[in-house]
Short mmCIF file of N, CA and C in Angstrom, two decimals:
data_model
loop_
_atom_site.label_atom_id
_atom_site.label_comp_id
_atom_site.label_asym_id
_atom_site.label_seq_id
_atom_site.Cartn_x
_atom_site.Cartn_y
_atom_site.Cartn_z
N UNK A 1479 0.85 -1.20 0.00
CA UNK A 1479 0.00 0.00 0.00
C UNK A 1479 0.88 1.25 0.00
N UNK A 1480 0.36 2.19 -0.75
CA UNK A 1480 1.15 3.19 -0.81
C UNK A 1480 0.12 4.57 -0.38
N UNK A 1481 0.88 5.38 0.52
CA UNK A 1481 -0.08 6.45 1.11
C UNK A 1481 0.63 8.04 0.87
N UNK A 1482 -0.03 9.12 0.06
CA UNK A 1482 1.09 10.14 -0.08
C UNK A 1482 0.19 11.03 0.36
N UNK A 1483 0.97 11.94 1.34
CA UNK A 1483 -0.15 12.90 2.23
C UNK A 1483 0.26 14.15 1.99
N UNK A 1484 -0.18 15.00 1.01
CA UNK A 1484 -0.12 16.51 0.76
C UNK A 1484 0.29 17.11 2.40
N UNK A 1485 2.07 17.89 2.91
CA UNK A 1485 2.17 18.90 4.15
C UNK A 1485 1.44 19.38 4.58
N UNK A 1486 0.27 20.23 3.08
CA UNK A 1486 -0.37 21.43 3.57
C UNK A 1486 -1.66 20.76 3.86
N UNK A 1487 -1.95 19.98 3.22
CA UNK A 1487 -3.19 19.27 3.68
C UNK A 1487 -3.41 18.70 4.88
N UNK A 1488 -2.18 18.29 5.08
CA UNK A 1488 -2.03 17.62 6.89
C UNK A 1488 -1.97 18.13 7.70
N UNK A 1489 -1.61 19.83 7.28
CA UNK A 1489 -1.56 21.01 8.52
C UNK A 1489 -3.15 21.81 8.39
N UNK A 1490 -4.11 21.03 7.44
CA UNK A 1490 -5.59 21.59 7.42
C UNK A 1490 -6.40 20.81 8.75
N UNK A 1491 -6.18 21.66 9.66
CA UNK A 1491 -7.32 20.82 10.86
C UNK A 1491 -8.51 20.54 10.37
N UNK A 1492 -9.09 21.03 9.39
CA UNK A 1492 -10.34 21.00 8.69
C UNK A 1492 -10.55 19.87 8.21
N UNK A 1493 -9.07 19.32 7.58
CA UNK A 1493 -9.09 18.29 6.61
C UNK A 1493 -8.92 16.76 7.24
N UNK A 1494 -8.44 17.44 8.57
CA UNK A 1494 -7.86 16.19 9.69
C UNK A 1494 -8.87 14.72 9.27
N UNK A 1495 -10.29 15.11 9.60
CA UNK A 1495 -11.24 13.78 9.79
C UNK A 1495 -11.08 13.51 8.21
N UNK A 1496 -11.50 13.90 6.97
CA UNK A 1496 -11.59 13.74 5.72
C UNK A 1496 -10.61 12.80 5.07
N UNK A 1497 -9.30 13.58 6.08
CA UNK A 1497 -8.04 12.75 5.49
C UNK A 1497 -7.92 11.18 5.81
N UNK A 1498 -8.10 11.14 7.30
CA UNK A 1498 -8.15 9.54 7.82
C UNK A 1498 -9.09 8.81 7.61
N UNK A 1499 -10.40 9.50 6.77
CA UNK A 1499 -11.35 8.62 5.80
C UNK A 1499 -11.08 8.33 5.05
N UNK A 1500 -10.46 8.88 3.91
CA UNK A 1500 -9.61 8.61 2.84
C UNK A 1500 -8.40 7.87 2.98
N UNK A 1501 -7.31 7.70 3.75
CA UNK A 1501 -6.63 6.61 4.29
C UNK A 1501 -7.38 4.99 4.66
N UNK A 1502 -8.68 5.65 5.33
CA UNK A 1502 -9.08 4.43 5.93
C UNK A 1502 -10.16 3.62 4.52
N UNK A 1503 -10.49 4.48 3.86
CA UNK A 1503 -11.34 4.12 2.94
C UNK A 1503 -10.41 3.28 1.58
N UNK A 1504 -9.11 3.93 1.61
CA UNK A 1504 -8.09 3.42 0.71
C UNK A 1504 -7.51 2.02 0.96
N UNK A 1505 -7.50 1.67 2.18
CA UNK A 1505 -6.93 0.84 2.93
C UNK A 1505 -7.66 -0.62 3.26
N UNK A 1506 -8.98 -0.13 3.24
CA UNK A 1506 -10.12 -1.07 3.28
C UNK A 1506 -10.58 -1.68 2.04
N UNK A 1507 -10.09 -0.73 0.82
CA UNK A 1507 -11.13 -0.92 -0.62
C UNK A 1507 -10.30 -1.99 -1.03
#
């Protein structure tokens, strides 16, 4: 599995929950 996490995206608190859905949703599919 390969996971590439945009800096600025990871410093979006906004994006925080969205992101570890998308990890978790990537990870599961």
């Amino acid at each position: 599995a390969f996971f590439y996490i945009d800096p600025e995206f990871e410093e979006d608190p906004e994006m925080d929950g969205i992101n570890n859905l998308i990890l978790s949703y990537t990870f599961f599919k």
